[in-house]
Short mmCIF file of C-alpha atoms in Angstrom, two decimals:
data_model
loop_
_atom_site.label_atom_id
_atom_site.label_comp_id
_atom_site.label_asym_id
_atom_site.label_seq_id
_atom_site.Cartn_x
_atom_site.Cartn_y
_atom_site.Cartn_z
CA ASP V 1 -4.37 -15.39 -10.35
CA ALA V 2 -1.85 -15.70 -7.50
CA ARG V 3 -3.04 -13.80 -4.47
CA VAL V 4 -2.12 -12.87 -0.93
CA THR V 5 -4.50 -14.45 1.57
CA GLN V 6 -5.24 -12.86 4.91
CA THR V 7 -7.18 -14.22 7.82
CA PRO V 8 -9.47 -13.27 9.54
CA ARG V 9 -11.16 -10.82 7.25
CA HIS V 10 -13.10 -9.36 10.22
CA LYS V 11 -12.34 -9.48 14.00
CA VAL V 12 -14.16 -7.89 16.83
CA THR V 13 -12.60 -8.29 20.20
CA GLU V 14 -12.57 -6.67 23.62
CA MET V 15 -9.81 -4.48 25.00
CA GLY V 16 -7.04 -6.52 26.54
CA GLN V 17 -7.52 -9.60 24.39
CA GLU V 18 -4.75 -11.05 22.19
CA VAL V 19 -5.28 -10.74 18.42
CA THR V 20 -3.35 -12.70 15.79
CA MET V 21 -3.57 -11.93 12.07
CA ARG V 22 -2.20 -14.28 9.48
CA CYS V 23 -0.97 -13.80 5.95
CA GLN V 24 -0.06 -16.30 3.22
CA PRO V 25 2.18 -14.51 0.76
CA ILE V 26 2.37 -15.40 -2.94
CA LEU V 27 4.55 -18.43 -3.46
CA GLY V 28 8.09 -17.41 -4.45
CA HIS V 29 7.78 -13.83 -3.19
CA ASN V 30 10.74 -12.89 -0.89
CA THR V 31 9.41 -9.82 0.79
CA VAL V 32 6.40 -9.40 3.09
CA PHE V 33 5.00 -6.10 4.41
CA TRP V 34 2.45 -5.30 7.13
CA TYR V 35 0.52 -2.01 6.72
CA ARG V 36 -2.14 -0.47 8.92
CA GLN V 37 -4.82 1.76 7.36
CA THR V 38 -6.92 4.29 9.39
CA MET V 39 -8.88 7.34 8.34
CA MET V 40 -6.68 9.67 10.30
CA GLN V 41 -3.22 8.28 9.43
CA GLY V 42 -3.78 6.58 6.08
CA LEU V 43 -1.43 3.69 5.27
CA GLU V 44 1.35 3.15 7.84
CA LEU V 45 4.12 0.66 7.44
CA LEU V 46 4.38 -1.53 10.50
CA ALA V 47 6.92 -4.23 9.55
CA TYR V 48 8.94 -5.46 6.60
CA PHE V 49 10.53 -8.83 6.05
CA ARG V 50 12.91 -10.11 3.34
CA ASN V 51 13.68 -13.78 3.05
CA ARG V 52 11.84 -14.14 6.39
CA ALA V 53 14.21 -11.85 8.20
CA PRO V 54 12.79 -8.71 9.80
CA LEU V 55 14.39 -5.65 8.08
CA ASP V 56 12.37 -2.85 9.56
CA ASP V 57 9.71 -2.80 12.28
CA SER V 58 10.27 0.77 13.42
CA GLY V 59 6.68 1.62 12.65
CA MET V 60 5.34 -0.93 15.10
CA PRO V 61 4.56 -0.24 18.74
CA LYS V 62 7.04 -2.66 20.26
CA ASP V 63 5.36 -3.03 23.68
CA ARG V 64 2.24 -4.72 22.25
CA PHE V 65 2.82 -5.64 18.62
CA SER V 66 5.03 -8.45 17.23
CA ALA V 67 5.50 -9.74 13.71
CA GLU V 68 7.11 -13.06 12.65
CA MET V 69 7.49 -15.29 9.65
CA PRO V 70 7.63 -18.80 11.04
CA ASP V 71 8.08 -20.10 7.50
CA ALA V 72 8.07 -18.85 3.94
CA THR V 73 4.28 -19.42 3.60
CA LEU V 74 3.14 -17.71 6.76
CA ALA V 75 3.51 -14.20 8.26
CA THR V 76 1.76 -13.28 11.50
CA LEU V 77 1.05 -10.03 13.24
CA LYS V 78 0.11 -10.27 16.92
CA ILE V 79 -1.25 -7.59 19.26
CA GLN V 80 -1.21 -8.33 22.97
CA PRO V 81 -2.94 -6.73 24.72
CA SER V 82 -5.19 -5.01 22.20
CA GLU V 83 -6.52 -1.49 22.77
CA PRO V 84 -9.35 0.46 21.06
CA ARG V 85 -6.81 2.69 19.19
CA ASP V 86 -5.60 -0.46 17.38
CA SER V 87 -8.89 -0.58 15.51
CA ALA V 88 -7.95 -0.41 11.82
CA VAL V 89 -7.68 -2.40 8.66
CA TYR V 90 -4.35 -4.37 8.56
CA PHE V 91 -2.94 -5.23 5.17
CA CYS V 92 -0.32 -7.76 4.26
CA ALA V 93 1.51 -7.36 0.96
CA SER V 94 4.22 -9.52 -0.64
CA GLY V 95 6.65 -8.80 -3.46
CA LEU V 96 9.76 -10.09 -5.25
CA GLN V 97 12.53 -7.59 -4.61
CA GLY V 98 16.27 -7.22 -4.63
CA ARG V 99 19.10 -6.82 -7.06
CA GLY V 100 18.40 -8.58 -10.33
CA TYR V 101 14.52 -8.20 -10.10
CA VAL V 102 14.37 -4.93 -12.00
CA SER V 103 11.29 -5.53 -14.02
CA GLY V 104 9.18 -6.43 -11.06
CA ALA V 105 11.05 -4.27 -8.63
CA ASN V 106 8.97 -2.87 -5.79
CA VAL V 107 5.61 -4.05 -7.08
CA LEU V 108 3.59 -5.32 -4.15
CA THR V 109 0.48 -7.55 -4.23
CA PHE V 110 -1.89 -6.75 -1.41
CA GLY V 111 -4.24 -8.96 0.47
CA ALA V 112 -7.88 -7.97 1.08
CA GLY V 113 -7.11 -6.94 4.64
CA SER V 114 -8.16 -7.80 8.19
CA ARG V 115 -10.58 -5.36 9.67
CA LEU V 116 -10.01 -5.20 13.49
CA THR V 117 -12.42 -3.64 15.89
CA VAL V 118 -11.37 -3.45 19.52
CA LEU V 119 -14.16 -2.48 21.86
CA ALA L 1 13.90 10.19 3.49
CA GLN L 2 11.16 9.85 0.96
CA SER L 3 7.55 11.32 1.16
CA VAL L 4 4.57 11.68 -0.97
CA THR L 5 1.95 14.47 -1.06
CA GLN L 6 -1.39 13.99 -2.77
CA LEU L 7 -3.25 17.26 -3.40
CA GLY L 8 -6.92 16.85 -2.67
CA SER L 9 -8.33 14.17 -0.46
CA HIS L 10 -11.49 14.08 -2.42
CA VAL L 11 -12.05 14.82 -6.18
CA SER L 12 -15.35 14.72 -8.00
CA VAL L 13 -15.70 14.54 -11.79
CA SER L 14 -18.62 14.00 -14.16
CA GLU L 15 -18.78 10.76 -16.14
CA GLY L 16 -16.85 11.30 -19.36
CA ALA L 17 -14.75 14.20 -17.99
CA LEU L 18 -11.04 14.26 -17.54
CA VAL L 19 -9.61 12.71 -14.42
CA LEU L 20 -6.54 14.42 -12.88
CA LEU L 21 -5.15 13.27 -9.51
CA ARG L 22 -2.08 15.04 -8.30
CA CYS L 23 0.97 13.58 -6.65
CA ASN L 24 4.24 15.27 -5.65
CA TYR L 25 7.14 13.34 -4.18
CA SER L 26 10.31 13.95 -2.24
CA SER L 27 13.24 11.65 -2.61
CA SER L 28 17.00 11.86 -2.04
CA VAL L 29 17.74 9.46 -4.84
CA PRO L 30 16.08 8.77 -8.17
CA PRO L 31 12.70 7.31 -7.21
CA TYR L 32 10.46 4.50 -8.29
CA LEU L 33 6.87 5.77 -8.41
CA PHE L 34 3.55 4.00 -8.30
CA TRP L 35 -0.16 4.51 -8.35
CA TYR L 36 -2.41 2.04 -6.61
CA VAL L 37 -6.15 1.87 -6.56
CA GLN L 38 -8.36 0.62 -3.71
CA TYR L 39 -11.98 -0.31 -4.23
CA PRO L 40 -14.29 -0.48 -1.12
CA ASN L 41 -13.49 -3.35 1.17
CA GLN L 42 -10.54 -4.54 -0.93
CA GLY L 43 -6.80 -4.34 -0.96
CA LEU L 44 -4.72 -2.08 -3.03
CA GLN L 45 -4.13 -2.96 -6.69
CA LEU L 46 -1.29 -1.69 -8.82
CA LEU L 47 -2.44 0.71 -11.61
CA LEU L 48 0.97 1.64 -12.99
CA LYS L 49 4.65 2.16 -12.14
CA TYR L 50 7.55 4.35 -13.15
CA THR L 51 10.99 2.74 -12.86
CA SER L 52 13.31 5.12 -14.78
CA ALA L 53 12.35 4.11 -18.28
CA ALA L 54 9.77 6.11 -20.25
CA THR L 55 8.54 9.17 -18.45
CA LEU L 56 4.96 8.64 -19.66
CA VAL L 57 3.65 5.45 -18.16
CA LYS L 58 0.43 3.75 -19.24
CA GLY L 59 -1.44 1.61 -16.83
CA ILE L 60 -4.55 -0.44 -16.58
CA ASN L 61 -8.14 0.82 -17.21
CA GLY L 62 -6.99 3.70 -19.42
CA PHE L 63 -4.95 5.52 -16.75
CA GLU L 64 -1.54 7.06 -17.41
CA ALA L 65 0.97 9.13 -15.42
CA GLU L 66 3.82 11.38 -16.40
CA PHE L 67 7.07 11.61 -14.31
CA LYS L 68 8.29 15.15 -14.29
CA LYS L 69 11.60 15.35 -12.43
CA SER L 70 11.77 19.17 -12.55
CA GLU L 71 8.36 19.41 -10.84
CA THR L 72 8.89 16.35 -8.64
CA SER L 73 5.42 15.25 -9.78
CA PHE L 74 3.79 12.06 -10.97
CA HIS L 75 0.15 13.02 -11.72
CA LEU L 76 -2.43 10.41 -12.71
CA THR L 77 -4.75 11.15 -15.61
CA LYS L 78 -7.53 9.50 -17.57
CA PRO L 79 -9.21 11.25 -20.56
CA SER L 80 -12.71 10.13 -19.80
CA ALA L 81 -14.03 9.06 -16.38
CA HIS L 82 -16.21 6.00 -16.04
CA MET L 83 -18.48 5.14 -13.11
CA SER L 84 -16.36 2.13 -12.33
CA ASP L 85 -13.35 4.52 -11.67
CA ALA L 86 -14.89 5.58 -8.39
CA ALA L 87 -12.35 4.44 -5.80
CA GLU L 88 -9.46 5.69 -3.68
CA TYR L 89 -6.13 6.24 -5.38
CA PHE L 90 -2.82 6.15 -3.67
CA CYS L 91 0.52 7.47 -5.00
CA ALA L 92 3.65 5.82 -3.59
CA VAL L 93 7.39 6.25 -3.75
CA SER L 94 10.27 3.91 -3.33
CA GLU L 95 14.02 4.44 -3.15
CA ALA L 96 15.62 1.37 -4.61
CA SER L 97 19.02 1.98 -3.31
CA ALA L 98 21.23 0.18 -0.75
CA GLY L 99 18.65 -2.62 -0.80
CA SER L 100 15.85 -0.50 0.57
CA TYR L 101 12.57 -1.20 -1.19
CA GLN L 102 10.05 0.21 1.20
CA LEU L 103 7.02 1.89 -0.28
CA THR L 104 5.87 5.19 1.26
CA PHE L 105 2.20 5.98 0.42
CA GLY L 106 0.42 9.25 0.14
CA LYS L 107 -2.80 9.87 2.18
CA GLY L 108 -4.93 8.96 -0.84
CA THR L 109 -7.45 10.70 -2.98
CA LYS L 110 -11.02 9.54 -3.11
CA LEU L 111 -12.41 9.85 -6.65
CA SER L 112 -16.21 10.22 -7.08
CA VAL L 113 -17.74 10.00 -10.55
CA ILE L 114 -21.04 11.82 -11.04
CA PRO L 115 -23.44 10.40 -13.63
#
C-alpha cells in the first residue's frame, strides 16, 4: 500500500529550540496538507500546497511557523522558536485533487503523525 | 464558509448494538462529505465519502452514511458494533468549487464498545 511517511514520529524538545517535521507524500499526489491535532482544538488546518505551491497557510502562526515543499517528494513544517503551546500531534496528508479527478476528489491519505512535546 | 458539527464527543454502545454517530454540516455550495476513523496513535483513515452520487454511501468495515440535504446531515451508522470499532470518528466537509478542496473536520466522536 502507498503511504504518507512522516518523521520524526516523536519529538521532545525544550522551549526555544527549532523543530523540523518532514513528510513524504504519496508519489503522484499533487496536494499536501499539514494539520495539527490537540485535545482542545481538534484538527486544525495549518497549510495546504498544490503542485508544490502554497495555496493557504492562514491557519499557521506566521511569526514562528513555516511550511515548504522543496520538491515533490518532501514537505517540511518548521517551528522556530518552539513554545510549550505548540505541543500537539502534527499530521501530513496528501491527495490527488483538481478538475478531472472526480472519482478520487478530496480523498486524503494521512501519515501516522509526529507527536511534538515542547517542555 | 464550511463547518461541521458532530453531536456527542463520546458515544458508548454495547457489542452487537447499533452504532449511530451524528454529523451536521454547513456549506454554501453542494458539499463533498467524508467520514474518517482514527485508531490510537495512528493517522486518519477514510471510511466513506459522499460526492453527489447515491445518497446512501457504503464504506469499509460495515459502516454506511446517508446524505440528507433537507436536514444538512450525514450520520454514520453500523447495524452491529464490534470491539474493533472502538476509535475516534471524524466527519469532514469540502466545497469542491473554484478549485478549493480544503477539508474541514468536526471535533470528533470517540466511540467505546462495551463487551
